[in-house]
Tab-separated table of C-alpha atoms in Angstrom:
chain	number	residue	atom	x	y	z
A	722	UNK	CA	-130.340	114.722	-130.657
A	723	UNK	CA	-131.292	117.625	-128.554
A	724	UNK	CA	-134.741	118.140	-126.886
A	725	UNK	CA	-136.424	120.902	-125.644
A	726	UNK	CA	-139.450	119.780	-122.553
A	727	UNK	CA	-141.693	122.414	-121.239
A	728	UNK	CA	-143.863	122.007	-117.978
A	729	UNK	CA	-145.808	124.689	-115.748
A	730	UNK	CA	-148.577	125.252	-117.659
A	731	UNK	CA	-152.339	125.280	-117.003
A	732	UNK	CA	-155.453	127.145	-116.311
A	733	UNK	CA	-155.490	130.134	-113.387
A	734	UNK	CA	-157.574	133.131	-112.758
A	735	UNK	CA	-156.537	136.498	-114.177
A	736	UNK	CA	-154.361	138.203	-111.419
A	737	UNK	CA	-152.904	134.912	-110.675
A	738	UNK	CA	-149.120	133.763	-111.350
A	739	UNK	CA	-147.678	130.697	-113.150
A	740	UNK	CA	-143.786	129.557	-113.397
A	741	UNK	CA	-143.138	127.863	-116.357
A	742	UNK	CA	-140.113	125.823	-116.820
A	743	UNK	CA	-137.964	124.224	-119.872
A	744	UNK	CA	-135.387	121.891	-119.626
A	745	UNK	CA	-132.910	121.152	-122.285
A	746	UNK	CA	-131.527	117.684	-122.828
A	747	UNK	CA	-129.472	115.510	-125.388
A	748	UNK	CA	-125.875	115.694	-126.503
A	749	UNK	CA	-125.425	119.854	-125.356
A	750	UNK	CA	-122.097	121.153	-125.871
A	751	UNK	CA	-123.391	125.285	-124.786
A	752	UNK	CA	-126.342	126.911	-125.255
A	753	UNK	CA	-126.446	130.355	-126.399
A	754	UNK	CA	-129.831	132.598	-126.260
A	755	UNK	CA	-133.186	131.011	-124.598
A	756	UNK	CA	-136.581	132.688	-125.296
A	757	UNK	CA	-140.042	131.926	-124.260
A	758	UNK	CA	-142.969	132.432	-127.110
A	759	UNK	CA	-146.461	132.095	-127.558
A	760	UNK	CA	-149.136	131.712	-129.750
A	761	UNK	CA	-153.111	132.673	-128.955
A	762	UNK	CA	-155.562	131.212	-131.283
A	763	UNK	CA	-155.589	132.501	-134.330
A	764	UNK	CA	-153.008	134.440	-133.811
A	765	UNK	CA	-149.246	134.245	-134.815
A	766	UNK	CA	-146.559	133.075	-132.661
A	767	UNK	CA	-144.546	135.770	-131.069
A	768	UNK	CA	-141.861	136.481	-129.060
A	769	UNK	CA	-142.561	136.556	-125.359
A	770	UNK	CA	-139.255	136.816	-123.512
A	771	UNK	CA	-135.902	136.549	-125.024
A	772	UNK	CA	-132.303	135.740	-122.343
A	773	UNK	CA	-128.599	135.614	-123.682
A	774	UNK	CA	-126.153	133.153	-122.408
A	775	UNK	CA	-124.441	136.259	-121.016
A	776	UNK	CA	-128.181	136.623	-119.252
A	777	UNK	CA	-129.416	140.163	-121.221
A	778	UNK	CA	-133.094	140.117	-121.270
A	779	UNK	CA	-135.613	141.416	-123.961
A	780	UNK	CA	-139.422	141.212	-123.618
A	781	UNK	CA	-142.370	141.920	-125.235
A	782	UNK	CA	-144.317	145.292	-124.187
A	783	UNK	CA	-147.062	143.250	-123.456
A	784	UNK	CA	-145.612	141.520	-120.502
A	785	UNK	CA	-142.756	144.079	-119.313
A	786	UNK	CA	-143.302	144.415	-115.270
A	787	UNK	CA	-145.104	141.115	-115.370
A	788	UNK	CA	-143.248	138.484	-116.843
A	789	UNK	CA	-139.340	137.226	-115.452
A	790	UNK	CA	-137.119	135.062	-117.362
A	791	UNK	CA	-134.201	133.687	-116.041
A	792	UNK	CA	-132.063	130.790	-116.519
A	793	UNK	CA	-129.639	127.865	-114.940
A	794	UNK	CA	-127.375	127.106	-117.241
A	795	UNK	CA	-125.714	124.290	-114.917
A	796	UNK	CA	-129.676	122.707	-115.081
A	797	UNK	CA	-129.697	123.937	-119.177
A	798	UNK	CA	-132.925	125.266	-117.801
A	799	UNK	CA	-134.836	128.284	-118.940
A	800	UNK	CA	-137.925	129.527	-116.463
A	801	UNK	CA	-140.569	132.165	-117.036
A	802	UNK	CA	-142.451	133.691	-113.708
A	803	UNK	CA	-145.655	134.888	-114.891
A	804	UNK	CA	-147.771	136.901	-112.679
A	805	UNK	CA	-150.821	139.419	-113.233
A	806	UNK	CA	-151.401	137.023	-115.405
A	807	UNK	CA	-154.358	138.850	-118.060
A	808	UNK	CA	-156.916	136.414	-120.089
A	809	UNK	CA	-155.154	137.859	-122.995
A	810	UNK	CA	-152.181	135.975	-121.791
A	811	UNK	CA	-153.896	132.588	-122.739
A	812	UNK	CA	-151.933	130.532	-125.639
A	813	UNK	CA	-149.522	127.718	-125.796
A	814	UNK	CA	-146.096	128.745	-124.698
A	815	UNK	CA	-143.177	127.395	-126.924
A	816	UNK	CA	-139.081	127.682	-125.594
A	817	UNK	CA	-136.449	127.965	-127.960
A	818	UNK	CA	-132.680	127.445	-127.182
A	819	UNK	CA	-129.861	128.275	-129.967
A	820	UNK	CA	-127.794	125.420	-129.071
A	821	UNK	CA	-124.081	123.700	-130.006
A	822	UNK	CA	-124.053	119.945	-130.051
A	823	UNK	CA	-121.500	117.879	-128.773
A	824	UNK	CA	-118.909	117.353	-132.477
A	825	UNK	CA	-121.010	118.872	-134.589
A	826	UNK	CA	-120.520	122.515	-135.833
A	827	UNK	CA	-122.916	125.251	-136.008
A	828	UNK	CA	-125.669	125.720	-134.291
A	829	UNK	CA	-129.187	124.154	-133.814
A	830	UNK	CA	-132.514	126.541	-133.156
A	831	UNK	CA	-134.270	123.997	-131.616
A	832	UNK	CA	-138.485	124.569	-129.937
A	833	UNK	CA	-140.310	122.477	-126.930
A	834	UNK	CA	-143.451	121.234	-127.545
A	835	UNK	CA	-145.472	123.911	-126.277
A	836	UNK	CA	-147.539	124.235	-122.989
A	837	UNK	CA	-150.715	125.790	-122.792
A	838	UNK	CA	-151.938	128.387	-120.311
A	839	UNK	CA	-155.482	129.574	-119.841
A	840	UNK	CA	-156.019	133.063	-117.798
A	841	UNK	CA	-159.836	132.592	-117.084
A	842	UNK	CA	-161.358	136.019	-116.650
């Protein structure tokens, strides 16, 4: 089994910064693209911040000049630096990683647990 743990999250001012962090465990053989995404209440989840294994980055207008995602693929870890951090920021923050197991073909599009942040205005 592969899992997918999150950490970083919590509640901070708006202006403030947060580093979020997800860590990627189980039988990995590589892992291919690693995104960050988000869903606000009531709202639907969307894409926050997308990285290749070849480390190409796509974000969301939103968060351009804010938000940095990066990765260690020798820690099959995924990080997002958040700062300027808006109260329309707040939502729980889901990674994904498109990853190949260890003898099994294909690929799995596997999601953490989420981790919430609250931007208090």
């Amino acid at each position: 089994q592969v899992q997918l743990v999150e950490s970083g999250g919590g509640l901070v001012q708006a202006g403030g910064s947060l580093r979020l962090s997800c860590v990627a465990s189980g039988r990995i053989f590589s892992i291919n693209g690693m995104g960050w995404h988000r869903q606000a209440p009531g709202k639907q989840r969307e894409l926050v911040a997308a990285i290749t294994g070849g480390g190409n980055t796509n974000y969301a207008d939103s968060v351009k000049g804010r938000f940095t995602i990066s990765r260690d693929n020798a820690k099959s870890t995924v990080y997002l630096q958040m700062n300027s951090l808006k109260p329309e920021d707040t939502g729980v923050y889901y990674c994904n990683a498109n990853i190949r197991r260890v003898g099994v073909s294909g690929a799995l599009d596997a999601w953490g647990q989420g981790t919430l942040v609250t931007v208090s205005s």
